[in-house]
Amino acid sequence: PLSAGFRGLARGTMDLAYVCEWEKKPKSNHCPSIPLVCAWSCRNLIAFTTDLKNEEEKDLTHMVHILDTEHPWDVYSVNSGHTEVITCLEWDQSGSRLLSADADGHIKCWGMTDHLANSWENTVGSMVEGDPVVALSWLHNGVKLALHVEKSGASNFGEKFSRVKFSPSLTLFGGKPMEGWIAVTISGLVTVSLLKPNGQVLTSTESLCRLRCRVALADVAFTGGGNIVVATSDGSSTSPVQFYKVCVSVVNEKCKIDTEILPSLFMRCTTDPARKDKYPAITHLKFLARDMSEQVLLCASNQNSSIVECWSLRKEGLPVNNIFQQISPVVGDKQPMILKWRILSATNDLDRVSAVALPKLPISLTNTDLKVANDTKFFPGLGLALAFHDGSVHIVHRLSLQMMAVFYGSSSQRPVDEQTIKRQRTAGPLVHFKAMQLSWTSLALAGVDNHGKLSMLRISPSMGHVLDMNMSLRHLLFLLEYCMVTGYDWWDILLHVQPNMVQNLVEKLHEEYMRQNAALQQVLSTRIVAMKASLCKLSSSTIARVCDYHAKLFLIAISCTLKSLLRPHFLNTPDKSPGDRLTEICSKITDIDIDKVMINLKTEEFVLEMTTLQSLQQLIQWVGDFVLYLLASLPNQGSPVRPGHSFLRDGASLGMFRELMVVIRIWGLLKPSCLPVYTATSDTQDSMSLLFRLLTKLWLCCREENHITEPDDTLIDECCLLPSQLLIPNIDWLPINDGIISKLQNKQLVRLQFGKAPGLVGHTVSSQFDAFVRAPGQPKIDHLRRLHLGAYPTEECKSCTRCGCVTMLKSPNKVTAVKQWEQRWIKNCLCGGLWRRMPLSYS
């Protein structure tokens, strides 16, 4: 019987967002590997395996596939080079490196080539020859957060998401965590490989205990003290589940492993007289989280059914006989403590379990947190998923194992009478998940089934409980803030955002951000802009603001780069840096004449080499064009659907433009050809000072955020004249993205094929927006270098997986200043998204 809280299992709890399958080819086909493995990284990349069957040569190629959840069809498939079937896949904590291990004892570490999410290479590895790997994990880096649901109303991010004291598995000199991995093999060996900063790999292998026995299942977890715990089972439920403590150290440039035995346990179903021999095999053995070595989940099965148990390691007092208490008074005072495994909860008999997925959200499990979570119906991180052979998926509570939600797959229609069930059994195996993974916020579940098809399911944060709008927003906001603090990708949260939530979410996110201290605001300043941009894409009323947010990211990056090129004239000046002084002087001197502001600056700080100035011309041109575009659009500011609208009230951004205009003016005196080029109607007009004058007037209207005044009529009149004095440029806005997220809002299942971009017609949002974006066949532009690539680019380009921004792979310019600019977005786009290589024919 289900608990009262979840008795009315709502239908809207879990639904399919999209399904992606392989194309059937006559000669070679992707078939699911056995075992099938998949892994989900915090950057929302999913890796999974298939075997490529070649009909003629009758051989199998073991493939690893990596895809980004926003473009699942754009899968990167690589021949793993593993000779035997792949048994484990593991992402590292940064979500950008992947380990794969096979049934021949080989472990490979994969990294991105040139930081491209659709191009991977195997860099290093290790091996235990001929000994299949059954468990694999990266060493812990000592970073552990706890989400406190009870504090979700607190103003400070540090209270909501507190850092837990946790030691890395191994540290380098100075306390920096050492990178590496640990694996357990079928013959009872544990192997550890350490990656030294110079790229060298130190590997060491040790037996888990003196009596080596077969290990069919194993898992690895970490303790707060920096030790590693390994759980093993030989696959039979009549044998104990063994636990070992593993300590890794580096002695004389060699890796040393010490192991000791911890208390073991027998599954309760084997000691229960009613079920004594019912479940002969242990099929799943998992610690509840990598950093929770004191809780373990076990599943025992027979041919048709399974039972799941959750155990926890407790400290218990050991009662001492009276005889000893008289002899030794010390013993009498203080009871000796021992560690003992105790069962927390167990399920009833279930259908046969085919896969288990555990939550990755590090939610705090104190009694008050659990109570608040239950009262507010906030369940992410509290449920784990079980997939069954009949195609259904259950989400059960991680502590009580009570059912929270259920999803019926295509083949497991709701429970029907006995006859149809018997008929189904004989028809051959049903479609069911062989591997599953929960996303990092537990709002999505990816499963790969026995046909090799990938399914993406949405999971409601309230598990289907109907909440008022305010509460639903609070849940999503809490998780968005968590992603903002950790730097994880928030794609899975966007799955739940409906168009009518966007405006509220953006406002509330901004309010919460403004409540943080100045230092934290500085750290998160670009991430929050990127977050707002991705939210605004999801509603037709806010779509124009996406452009503004991306332009703002671009402006912040240009401003930082150009200011960092300024050098103090005397090296030992204790004063502020030239960039800071520029900001200070520009905000203090509110004069509308550019030359009067310029006089107050030490011009010798602005002297740069001529080649440097010339190489910055494209960026300078963008600043000049954007200022002109903004001022010219001031008179018709009544229409918020036009991109650029939000800048007209944004004092901070206008202030940045004003500073940059001053810098550009000074540089123009050194090298006139680096100035922005304007097409003016009269030769005598000083366009820069005209624009600076109008910009300053506009900036003065809104420089204080809580005291914004309307621009006066004379300013608007002057701006009305601009189109007759200067040619107003076209601004190249970013294309509205071709990703999947906006097509999933109407909750209709989207069917996709690997390797084929969907020819889906987007929602109405993008159509009203096409006026601002270049049509196909028009000249393309490098959005970050502001270079024109022509209508049919010949250079290889990369595009951002989140904002669709396009830039060339190779730098056309080798000047230091340009390199400095490119370093800002070499690993990730300015919005934090990953790069993917574009096909040359993308035009």
JSON list of C-alpha atoms in Angstrom, two decimals, residues 377-552:
[
{"chain": "A", "resi": 377, "resn": "LYS", "atom": "CA", "xyz": [6.03, 19.60, -1.62]},
{"chain": "A", "resi": 378, "resn": "PHE", "atom": "CA", "xyz": [9.62, 20.13, -2.79]},
{"chain": "A", "resi": 379, "resn": "PHE", "atom": "CA", "xyz": [10.92, 16.68, -3.76]},
{"chain": "A", "resi": 380, "resn": "PRO", "atom": "CA", "xyz": [13.96, 17.01, -6.08]},
{"chain": "A", "resi": 381, "resn": "GLY", "atom": "CA", "xyz": [16.87, 15.05, -4.64]},
{"chain": "A", "resi": 382, "resn": "LEU", "atom": "CA", "xyz": [14.61, 12.99, -2.35]},
{"chain": "A", "resi": 383, "resn": "GLY", "atom": "CA", "xyz": [13.53, 10.39, -4.88]},
{"chain": "A", "resi": 384, "resn": "LEU", "atom": "CA", "xyz": [15.43, 7.64, -6.67]},
{"chain": "A", "resi": 385, "resn": "ALA", "atom": "CA", "xyz": [14.19, 5.99, -9.85]},
{"chain": "A", "resi": 386, "resn": "LEU", "atom": "CA", "xyz": [13.68, 2.28, -10.43]},
{"chain": "A", "resi": 387, "resn": "ALA", "atom": "CA", "xyz": [13.00, 0.96, -13.94]},
{"chain": "A", "resi": 388, "resn": "PHE", "atom": "CA", "xyz": [11.25, -2.38, -14.42]},
{"chain": "A", "resi": 389, "resn": "HIS", "atom": "CA", "xyz": [11.22, -5.05, -17.08]},
{"chain": "A", "resi": 390, "resn": "ASP", "atom": "CA", "xyz": [7.59, -4.23, -17.93]},
{"chain": "A", "resi": 391, "resn": "GLY", "atom": "CA", "xyz": [8.69, -0.77, -19.12]},
{"chain": "A", "resi": 392, "resn": "SER", "atom": "CA", "xyz": [7.44, 1.25, -16.15]},
{"chain": "A", "resi": 393, "resn": "VAL", "atom": "CA", "xyz": [9.48, 3.57, -13.94]},
{"chain": "A", "resi": 394, "resn": "HIS", "atom": "CA", "xyz": [8.81, 4.24, -10.26]},
{"chain": "A", "resi": 395, "resn": "ILE", "atom": "CA", "xyz": [10.25, 7.06, -8.22]},
{"chain": "A", "resi": 396, "resn": "VAL", "atom": "CA", "xyz": [10.59, 6.04, -4.58]},
{"chain": "A", "resi": 397, "resn": "HIS", "atom": "CA", "xyz": [11.68, 8.03, -1.54]},
{"chain": "A", "resi": 398, "resn": "ARG", "atom": "CA", "xyz": [15.39, 7.58, -0.88]},
{"chain": "A", "resi": 399, "resn": "LEU", "atom": "CA", "xyz": [14.87, 6.89, 2.84]},
{"chain": "A", "resi": 400, "resn": "SER", "atom": "CA", "xyz": [11.47, 5.20, 3.18]},
{"chain": "A", "resi": 401, "resn": "LEU", "atom": "CA", "xyz": [11.41, 3.62, -0.33]},
{"chain": "A", "resi": 402, "resn": "GLN", "atom": "CA", "xyz": [7.73, 4.59, -0.53]},
{"chain": "A", "resi": 403, "resn": "MET", "atom": "CA", "xyz": [6.37, 5.25, -3.98]},
{"chain": "A", "resi": 404, "resn": "MET", "atom": "CA", "xyz": [6.29, 8.94, -4.98]},
{"chain": "A", "resi": 405, "resn": "ALA", "atom": "CA", "xyz": [5.54, 8.77, -8.70]},
{"chain": "A", "resi": 406, "resn": "VAL", "atom": "CA", "xyz": [5.06, 6.29, -11.48]},
{"chain": "A", "resi": 407, "resn": "PHE", "atom": "CA", "xyz": [5.48, 6.37, -15.25]},
{"chain": "A", "resi": 408, "resn": "TYR", "atom": "CA", "xyz": [3.94, 3.72, -17.48]},
{"chain": "A", "resi": 409, "resn": "GLY", "atom": "CA", "xyz": [6.00, 3.04, -20.59]},
{"chain": "A", "resi": 410, "resn": "SER", "atom": "CA", "xyz": [4.40, 2.26, -23.94]},
{"chain": "A", "resi": 411, "resn": "SER", "atom": "CA", "xyz": [4.35, -1.48, -23.29]},
{"chain": "A", "resi": 412, "resn": "SER", "atom": "CA", "xyz": [3.26, -1.34, -19.65]},
{"chain": "A", "resi": 413, "resn": "GLN", "atom": "CA", "xyz": [-0.20, 0.12, -19.94]},
{"chain": "A", "resi": 414, "resn": "ARG", "atom": "CA", "xyz": [-1.93, 0.57, -16.59]},
{"chain": "A", "resi": 415, "resn": "PRO", "atom": "CA", "xyz": [-2.52, -2.63, -14.60]},
{"chain": "A", "resi": 416, "resn": "VAL", "atom": "CA", "xyz": [-5.07, -4.79, -16.42]},
{"chain": "A", "resi": 417, "resn": "ASP", "atom": "CA", "xyz": [-6.62, -8.20, -15.77]},
{"chain": "A", "resi": 418, "resn": "GLU", "atom": "CA", "xyz": [-4.56, -11.39, -15.48]},
{"chain": "A", "resi": 419, "resn": "GLN", "atom": "CA", "xyz": [-5.25, -12.71, -18.97]},
{"chain": "A", "resi": 420, "resn": "THR", "atom": "CA", "xyz": [-3.62, -9.89, -20.92]},
{"chain": "A", "resi": 421, "resn": "ILE", "atom": "CA", "xyz": [-0.59, -10.01, -18.61]},
{"chain": "A", "resi": 422, "resn": "LYS", "atom": "CA", "xyz": [-0.09, -13.68, -19.39]},
{"chain": "A", "resi": 423, "resn": "ARG", "atom": "CA", "xyz": [-0.42, -13.00, -23.12]},
{"chain": "A", "resi": 424, "resn": "GLN", "atom": "CA", "xyz": [2.21, -10.24, -22.94]},
{"chain": "A", "resi": 425, "resn": "ARG", "atom": "CA", "xyz": [4.74, -12.42, -21.17]},
{"chain": "A", "resi": 426, "resn": "THR", "atom": "CA", "xyz": [4.99, -14.82, -24.06]},
{"chain": "A", "resi": 427, "resn": "ALA", "atom": "CA", "xyz": [5.31, -12.14, -26.72]},
{"chain": "A", "resi": 428, "resn": "GLY", "atom": "CA", "xyz": [9.02, -11.62, -26.09]},
{"chain": "A", "resi": 429, "resn": "PRO", "atom": "CA", "xyz": [10.85, -9.01, -24.04]},
{"chain": "A", "resi": 430, "resn": "LEU", "atom": "CA", "xyz": [9.05, -5.70, -23.56]},
{"chain": "A", "resi": 431, "resn": "VAL", "atom": "CA", "xyz": [10.72, -2.34, -24.18]},
{"chain": "A", "resi": 432, "resn": "HIS", "atom": "CA", "xyz": [12.35, -1.30, -20.90]},
{"chain": "A", "resi": 433, "resn": "PHE", "atom": "CA", "xyz": [15.21, 0.89, -19.69]},
{"chain": "A", "resi": 434, "resn": "LYS", "atom": "CA", "xyz": [18.56, -0.86, -19.34]},
{"chain": "A", "resi": 435, "resn": "ALA", "atom": "CA", "xyz": [20.31, 2.23, -17.97]},
{"chain": "A", "resi": 436, "resn": "MET", "atom": "CA", "xyz": [18.97, 5.42, -16.41]},
{"chain": "A", "resi": 437, "resn": "GLN", "atom": "CA", "xyz": [20.39, 8.65, -15.03]},
{"chain": "A", "resi": 438, "resn": "LEU", "atom": "CA", "xyz": [18.78, 11.53, -13.16]},
{"chain": "A", "resi": 439, "resn": "SER", "atom": "CA", "xyz": [19.86, 15.05, -14.07]},
{"chain": "A", "resi": 440, "resn": "TRP", "atom": "CA", "xyz": [21.81, 17.14, -11.56]},
{"chain": "A", "resi": 441, "resn": "THR", "atom": "CA", "xyz": [18.68, 18.86, -10.26]},
{"chain": "A", "resi": 442, "resn": "SER", "atom": "CA", "xyz": [16.55, 15.68, -10.47]},
{"chain": "A", "resi": 443, "resn": "LEU", "atom": "CA", "xyz": [14.02, 17.44, -12.72]},
{"chain": "A", "resi": 444, "resn": "ALA", "atom": "CA", "xyz": [14.74, 15.18, -15.70]},
{"chain": "A", "resi": 445, "resn": "LEU", "atom": "CA", "xyz": [15.48, 11.50, -16.21]},
{"chain": "A", "resi": 446, "resn": "ALA", "atom": "CA", "xyz": [17.26, 10.01, -19.22]},
{"chain": "A", "resi": 447, "resn": "GLY", "atom": "CA", "xyz": [16.90, 6.35, -20.01]},
{"chain": "A", "resi": 448, "resn": "VAL", "atom": "CA", "xyz": [18.37, 4.12, -22.72]},
{"chain": "A", "resi": 449, "resn": "ASP", "atom": "CA", "xyz": [16.17, 1.13, -23.51]},
{"chain": "A", "resi": 450, "resn": "ASN", "atom": "CA", "xyz": [16.84, -2.36, -24.86]},
{"chain": "A", "resi": 451, "resn": "HIS", "atom": "CA", "xyz": [16.42, -1.03, -28.42]},
{"chain": "A", "resi": 452, "resn": "GLY", "atom": "CA", "xyz": [19.17, 1.56, -27.92]},
{"chain": "A", "resi": 453, "resn": "LYS", "atom": "CA", "xyz": [16.64, 4.41, -27.97]},
{"chain": "A", "resi": 454, "resn": "LEU", "atom": "CA", "xyz": [17.19, 7.43, -25.69]},
{"chain": "A", "resi": 455, "resn": "SER", "atom": "CA", "xyz": [14.18, 8.83, -23.80]},
{"chain": "A", "resi": 456, "resn": "MET", "atom": "CA", "xyz": [14.10, 12.10, -21.87]},
{"chain": "A", "resi": 457, "resn": "LEU", "atom": "CA", "xyz": [11.47, 12.35, -19.12]},
{"chain": "A", "resi": 458, "resn": "ARG", "atom": "CA", "xyz": [10.38, 15.42, -17.19]},
{"chain": "A", "resi": 459, "resn": "ILE", "atom": "CA", "xyz": [9.86, 14.95, -13.45]},
{"chain": "A", "resi": 460, "resn": "SER", "atom": "CA", "xyz": [7.68, 17.46, -11.65]},
{"chain": "A", "resi": 461, "resn": "PRO", "atom": "CA", "xyz": [9.43, 19.08, -8.65]},
{"chain": "A", "resi": 462, "resn": "SER", "atom": "CA", "xyz": [6.29, 18.60, -6.55]},
{"chain": "A", "resi": 463, "resn": "MET", "atom": "CA", "xyz": [5.77, 15.03, -7.83]},
{"chain": "A", "resi": 464, "resn": "GLY", "atom": "CA", "xyz": [2.45, 15.99, -9.39]},
{"chain": "A", "resi": 465, "resn": "HIS", "atom": "CA", "xyz": [0.99, 17.80, -6.35]},
{"chain": "A", "resi": 466, "resn": "VAL", "atom": "CA", "xyz": [-0.90, 20.84, -7.58]},
{"chain": "A", "resi": 467, "resn": "LEU", "atom": "CA", "xyz": [0.71, 23.97, -6.13]},
{"chain": "A", "resi": 468, "resn": "ASP", "atom": "CA", "xyz": [-0.13, 27.64, -6.39]},
{"chain": "A", "resi": 469, "resn": "MET", "atom": "CA", "xyz": [1.95, 29.59, -8.92]},
{"chain": "A", "resi": 470, "resn": "ASN", "atom": "CA", "xyz": [3.99, 31.29, -6.21]},
{"chain": "A", "resi": 471, "resn": "MET", "atom": "CA", "xyz": [5.15, 27.98, -4.73]},
{"chain": "A", "resi": 472, "resn": "SER", "atom": "CA", "xyz": [6.00, 26.45, -8.14]},
{"chain": "A", "resi": 473, "resn": "LEU", "atom": "CA", "xyz": [8.10, 29.52, -8.90]},
{"chain": "A", "resi": 474, "resn": "ARG", "atom": "CA", "xyz": [9.87, 29.27, -5.55]},
{"chain": "A", "resi": 475, "resn": "HIS", "atom": "CA", "xyz": [10.85, 25.66, -6.27]},
{"chain": "A", "resi": 476, "resn": "LEU", "atom": "CA", "xyz": [12.30, 26.50, -9.70]},
{"chain": "A", "resi": 477, "resn": "LEU", "atom": "CA", "xyz": [13.98, 29.64, -8.34]},
{"chain": "A", "resi": 478, "resn": "PHE", "atom": "CA", "xyz": [15.70, 27.66, -5.56]},
{"chain": "A", "resi": 479, "resn": "LEU", "atom": "CA", "xyz": [17.17, 25.26, -8.13]},
{"chain": "A", "resi": 480, "resn": "LEU", "atom": "CA", "xyz": [18.16, 28.08, -10.52]},
{"chain": "A", "resi": 481, "resn": "GLU", "atom": "CA", "xyz": [20.04, 29.73, -7.66]},
{"chain": "A", "resi": 482, "resn": "TYR", "atom": "CA", "xyz": [21.76, 26.42, -6.92]},
{"chain": "A", "resi": 483, "resn": "CYS", "atom": "CA", "xyz": [22.94, 26.22, -10.55]},
{"chain": "A", "resi": 484, "resn": "MET", "atom": "CA", "xyz": [24.04, 29.85, -10.40]},
{"chain": "A", "resi": 485, "resn": "VAL", "atom": "CA", "xyz": [26.19, 29.18, -7.31]},
{"chain": "A", "resi": 486, "resn": "THR", "atom": "CA", "xyz": [27.68, 25.88, -8.54]},
{"chain": "A", "resi": 487, "resn": "GLY", "atom": "CA", "xyz": [28.10, 26.85, -12.18]},
{"chain": "A", "resi": 488, "resn": "TYR", "atom": "CA", "xyz": [26.16, 23.78, -13.35]},
{"chain": "A", "resi": 489, "resn": "ASP", "atom": "CA", "xyz": [24.09, 23.95, -16.51]},
{"chain": "A", "resi": 490, "resn": "TRP", "atom": "CA", "xyz": [20.37, 24.62, -15.86]},
{"chain": "A", "resi": 491, "resn": "TRP", "atom": "CA", "xyz": [18.81, 23.14, -19.02]},
{"chain": "A", "resi": 492, "resn": "ASP", "atom": "CA", "xyz": [16.79, 20.59, -17.03]},
{"chain": "A", "resi": 493, "resn": "ILE", "atom": "CA", "xyz": [15.10, 23.38, -15.02]},
{"chain": "A", "resi": 494, "resn": "LEU", "atom": "CA", "xyz": [14.01, 25.12, -18.24]},
{"chain": "A", "resi": 495, "resn": "LEU", "atom": "CA", "xyz": [12.00, 21.98, -19.12]},
{"chain": "A", "resi": 496, "resn": "HIS", "atom": "CA", "xyz": [9.50, 23.06, -16.44]},
{"chain": "A", "resi": 497, "resn": "VAL", "atom": "CA", "xyz": [9.22, 26.79, -17.23]},
{"chain": "A", "resi": 498, "resn": "GLN", "atom": "CA", "xyz": [5.93, 27.78, -18.84]},
{"chain": "A", "resi": 499, "resn": "PRO", "atom": "CA", "xyz": [5.64, 31.06, -20.82]},
{"chain": "A", "resi": 500, "resn": "ASN", "atom": "CA", "xyz": [3.52, 32.67, -18.09]},
{"chain": "A", "resi": 501, "resn": "MET", "atom": "CA", "xyz": [6.27, 32.09, -15.48]},
{"chain": "A", "resi": 502, "resn": "VAL", "atom": "CA", "xyz": [9.12, 33.79, -17.34]},
{"chain": "A", "resi": 503, "resn": "GLN", "atom": "CA", "xyz": [8.51, 37.41, -16.31]},
{"chain": "A", "resi": 504, "resn": "ASN", "atom": "CA", "xyz": [8.12, 36.49, -12.61]},
{"chain": "A", "resi": 505, "resn": "LEU", "atom": "CA", "xyz": [11.14, 34.19, -12.56]},
{"chain": "A", "resi": 506, "resn": "VAL", "atom": "CA", "xyz": [13.41, 36.82, -14.10]},
{"chain": "A", "resi": 507, "resn": "GLU", "atom": "CA", "xyz": [12.26, 39.48, -11.63]},
{"chain": "A", "resi": 508, "resn": "LYS", "atom": "CA", "xyz": [12.58, 37.21, -8.59]},
{"chain": "A", "resi": 509, "resn": "LEU", "atom": "CA", "xyz": [15.99, 35.95, -9.70]},
{"chain": "A", "resi": 510, "resn": "HIS", "atom": "CA", "xyz": [17.15, 39.56, -9.96]},
{"chain": "A", "resi": 511, "resn": "GLU", "atom": "CA", "xyz": [15.76, 40.38, -6.49]},
{"chain": "A", "resi": 512, "resn": "GLU", "atom": "CA", "xyz": [17.57, 37.42, -4.91]},
{"chain": "A", "resi": 513, "resn": "TYR", "atom": "CA", "xyz": [20.78, 38.35, -6.71]},
{"chain": "A", "resi": 514, "resn": "MET", "atom": "CA", "xyz": [20.59, 41.94, -5.44]},
{"chain": "A", "resi": 515, "resn": "ARG", "atom": "CA", "xyz": [20.36, 40.64, -1.85]},
{"chain": "A", "resi": 516, "resn": "GLN", "atom": "CA", "xyz": [23.85, 39.06, -2.03]},
{"chain": "A", "resi": 517, "resn": "ASN", "atom": "CA", "xyz": [27.03, 40.85, -0.99]},
{"chain": "A", "resi": 518, "resn": "ALA", "atom": "CA", "xyz": [28.99, 42.88, -3.55]},
{"chain": "A", "resi": 519, "resn": "ALA", "atom": "CA", "xyz": [31.78, 40.31, -3.92]},
{"chain": "A", "resi": 520, "resn": "LEU", "atom": "CA", "xyz": [29.40, 37.47, -4.74]},
{"chain": "A", "resi": 521, "resn": "GLN", "atom": "CA", "xyz": [27.41, 39.71, -7.11]},
{"chain": "A", "resi": 522, "resn": "GLN", "atom": "CA", "xyz": [30.65, 40.40, -8.97]},
{"chain": "A", "resi": 523, "resn": "VAL", "atom": "CA", "xyz": [31.39, 36.67, -9.29]},
{"chain": "A", "resi": 524, "resn": "LEU", "atom": "CA", "xyz": [27.88, 35.84, -10.51]},
{"chain": "A", "resi": 525, "resn": "SER", "atom": "CA", "xyz": [27.36, 38.97, -12.64]},
{"chain": "A", "resi": 526, "resn": "THR", "atom": "CA", "xyz": [27.63, 37.27, -16.04]},
{"chain": "A", "resi": 527, "resn": "ARG", "atom": "CA", "xyz": [25.98, 34.01, -15.02]},
{"chain": "A", "resi": 528, "resn": "ILE", "atom": "CA", "xyz": [22.77, 35.72, -13.96]},
{"chain": "A", "resi": 529, "resn": "VAL", "atom": "CA", "xyz": [22.58, 37.60, -17.29]},
{"chain": "A", "resi": 530, "resn": "ALA", "atom": "CA", "xyz": [22.99, 34.30, -19.18]},
{"chain": "A", "resi": 531, "resn": "MET", "atom": "CA", "xyz": [20.29, 32.74, -17.00]},
{"chain": "A", "resi": 532, "resn": "LYS", "atom": "CA", "xyz": [17.84, 35.56, -17.69]},
{"chain": "A", "resi": 533, "resn": "ALA", "atom": "CA", "xyz": [18.53, 35.24, -21.43]},
{"chain": "A", "resi": 534, "resn": "SER", "atom": "CA", "xyz": [17.74, 31.51, -21.44]},
{"chain": "A", "resi": 535, "resn": "LEU", "atom": "CA", "xyz": [14.50, 32.13, -19.50]},
{"chain": "A", "resi": 536, "resn": "CYS", "atom": "CA", "xyz": [13.36, 34.96, -21.79]},
{"chain": "A", "resi": 537, "resn": "LYS", "atom": "CA", "xyz": [13.64, 32.64, -24.81]},
{"chain": "A", "resi": 538, "resn": "LEU", "atom": "CA", "xyz": [10.70, 30.65, -23.48]},
{"chain": "A", "resi": 539, "resn": "SER", "atom": "CA", "xyz": [8.00, 33.29, -23.82]},
{"chain": "A", "resi": 540, "resn": "SER", "atom": "CA", "xyz": [6.90, 35.30, -26.84]},
{"chain": "A", "resi": 541, "resn": "SER", "atom": "CA", "xyz": [6.46, 38.46, -24.77]},
{"chain": "A", "resi": 542, "resn": "THR", "atom": "CA", "xyz": [10.09, 38.49, -23.58]},
{"chain": "A", "resi": 543, "resn": "ILE", "atom": "CA", "xyz": [11.86, 37.19, -26.69]},
{"chain": "A", "resi": 544, "resn": "ALA", "atom": "CA", "xyz": [13.34, 40.58, -27.66]},
{"chain": "A", "resi": 545, "resn": "ARG", "atom": "CA", "xyz": [15.09, 40.81, -24.31]},
{"chain": "A", "resi": 546, "resn": "VAL", "atom": "CA", "xyz": [17.17, 37.73, -25.16]},
{"chain": "A", "resi": 547, "resn": "CYS", "atom": "CA", "xyz": [19.10, 39.93, -27.60]},
{"chain": "A", "resi": 548, "resn": "ASP", "atom": "CA", "xyz": [19.60, 42.59, -24.95]},
{"chain": "A", "resi": 549, "resn": "TYR", "atom": "CA", "xyz": [20.99, 40.14, -22.43]},
{"chain": "A", "resi": 550, "resn": "HIS", "atom": "CA", "xyz": [23.42, 38.68, -24.96]},
{"chain": "A", "resi": 551, "resn": "ALA", "atom": "CA", "xyz": [24.49, 42.17, -25.98]},
{"chain": "A", "resi": 552, "resn": "LYS", "atom": "CA", "xyz": [25.01, 42.96, -22.30]}
]
